[in-house]
Amino acid sequence: MYSELPDFIEIRQSEETGRVIWTQSPIRAGSAIFVTKPYAAASSSSKLTSYCSYCFEQTGMNGLRRCTKCRVTHYCDFNCQTNDWAIHKHECASLQNWSKAAPSSDYPPPSDAIRCLSRMLWKMRKQGPYARQTREIASMQSHRSSLKPSAYESHTYLAHSLVQYLGLSSPGDMEQYSLSSAADLVDTISRFVTNTFTVTDPTLIPLGAAVSPVVALINHSCDPNAVVVFPRVSTDPKVQEPLMQVIAIRDIYPGEEVLTSYIDATLPTNLRQQALNETYNFECNCHLCTSTGLDPRASLNCPKNCGGSCPLPSDEHALVRCSKCKSVVRSVDAALDALRVGQEGLDKANNLQFEDPGKSIRLTTNLIPILTSAGFPPSAHPLLGLTRLHQQLLTSSFPNPLTQEHLDETIHTATTNVAGLTALFREGHPVLALALAELGKLLAVDEPSPRTTNKSVIYPPSGLPRLKLAYETLLRARKMLLIGFGVTNEGGQVGKEVREMIVALEKEIGVFRQGVKNVLEDTPKLKA
Ligand SMILES: C[S@@+](CC[C@H](N)C(=O)[O-])C[C@H]1O[C@@H](n2cnc3c(N)ncnc32)[C@H](O)[C@@H]1O
């Protein structure tokens, strides 16, 4: 079983955490520990028309080929369509039945979870119960016997939709999928929910859901030593994609467990624990979750601005002091109000970002100053989430022609985002690496109206100092991308792009310097 695992990786059994994987040899930061293609994957509903349902490549200039029968799945080309047919032929029939039974013509196809789960079941049926991969899927962890009440509703909903989508009308129909009872069905759903991954593009944008029993062997830590990414740089024929790569983001020593993070690690402990508990059914005991120290995700700046920080007050712990100068936070109510309003606003702004980006950006624009003036540092929740979203919204609404004001506001926001993420993630984490690359790219954009005077206090600078800052930022980003997306992947697609930008900027800075030198040399002659 698990033929993708290299020899130096060992599977062990732990009483508290189930199966775990350990390394017997040292692993360097930036190395791919193993690479695998998901057992089953399905793109999210919003990506179905713009990404290939087989290899997850984005549409090219010519658009994608649509399956003429179900009219739902799209493919890059004939090759991808043919490769997908073994599974899609079942899916195609289910999608057609789904749309025939739909209450209206614009009724959406089932969610990526249902489509991925069904793809998994069709493949297991085809391979048979004794095939290696079927056994690997069957041994993935299930929490059926200890499901949290909060999970009942989502599991019931999944079960109901799955039965409808697969067209199961009697208990006998389930047997073809080796499901002999309703309990088996819940077991399969629990196994799926506990072990599903998000397929992402090379910039970590979510594209859909995937199952891989070998990647599912990895346990969780909120401070992981490895990540799962899809760098998309393989030179093999693209039918290999999407390739999941497990990359070490720090040196891992013999006898250490390999751990990834299942959740958004920018969230404070209570929200991380809630997410882990609801979806994965465990309480995390990693050092971040058990630490009593100051957490930059839940802190305030010192009220006297001494440079220190205070823990975020709560209803139970209203008296908080700066860890450095011991000043007491007086504006506890203001901080708690800002936290509540910020959290509600972030949820709303996230929900509106595609449907009504104008409303979403108005929310982020209004909320960021409220949290900042209440003393939240850039790393604190929900300010960091609002800043990240604000940056995305600003970038996607660049006016044509671009204005210096819009560009500089986006750079300011990207800088605050990098500051927040730097306080949370180790060098080389892909989230931080991408944020730096984004900042470097923004600094390298041609300025619509550069300033003629360059006072060093103004940020972002203009002209040559800006180009130099772009260059230094991109160099730092590249170093981190080589870790987060793998050295042998050249830092993934973004790492390759950044390398090209660095070369172009070197030339541009050289030309700029030469131009200034020429002007300086010519000036006395002109005067004379
Ligand atoms: C993707 S699986 C990981 C592999 C799993 N240990 C197994 O035996 O198959 C996720 C499940 O592993 C367990 N798990 C993962 N990380 C854990 C941790 N840090 N502490 C406790 N349990 C953990 C939880 O039961 C979780 O639902």
Coordinates of C-alpha atoms and ligand atoms in Angstrom, one line a residue, residues 13 16-20 139-141 143 194-195 197 215-221 259 262 279-285, ligand 1:
Q13 CA 0.2 4.2 14.8
E16 CA -4.0 9.7 20.4
T17 CA -3.8 10.7 16.8
G18 CA -4.2 7.5 14.7
R19 CA -1.8 6.8 11.9
V20 CA 1.0 9.3 11.6
S139 CA -8.7 2.6 5.6
M140 CA -9.0 6.4 5.7
Q141 CA -10.2 7.6 9.1
H143 CA -15.6 9.5 12.7
T194 CA -12.2 14.0 7.3
N195 CA -9.8 13.4 4.4
F197 CA -8.2 18.5 0.4
V215 CA -1.7 12.6 1.6
A216 CA -4.6 11.9 4.0
L217 CA -2.0 10.0 6.2
I218 CA -0.6 13.3 7.4
N219 CA -1.7 14.7 10.7
H220 CA -2.3 18.3 11.5
S221 CA -0.4 21.1 13.3
L259 CA 2.6 17.6 9.7
Y262 CA -5.7 21.6 7.7
T279 CA -14.7 19.1 10.5
Y280 CA -12.0 16.8 11.8
N281 CA -13.3 15.8 15.2
F282 CA -10.2 16.5 17.3
E283 CA -8.8 18.9 19.8
C284 CA -5.4 20.2 18.6
N285 CA -2.6 20.1 21.2
Ligands
LIG1 C1 -6.5 13.3 7.4 S1 -6.6 12.2 8.8 C2 -4.9 12.1 9.3 C3 -4.5 10.6 9.4 C4 -5.2 9.9 10.5 N1 -4.4 10.0 11.7 C5 -5.4 8.4 10.2 O1 -5.2 7.6 11.0 O2 -5.8 8.1 9.1 C6 -7.3 13.4 9.9 C7 -7.7 12.8 11.2 O3 -6.5 12.4 12.0 C8 -6.6 12.8 13.3 N2 -5.7 13.9 13.6 C9 -5.0 14.6 12.7 N3 -4.2 15.5 13.3 C10 -4.4 15.4 14.6 C11 -3.9 16.0 15.8 N4 -3.0 17.0 15.7 N5 -4.3 15.6 17.0 C12 -5.3 14.7 17.1 N6 -5.8 14.0 16.1 C13 -5.4 14.3 14.8 C14 -8.1 13.3 13.5 O4 -8.9 12.2 13.9 C15 -8.4 13.7 12.1 O5 -9.8 13.7 11.9

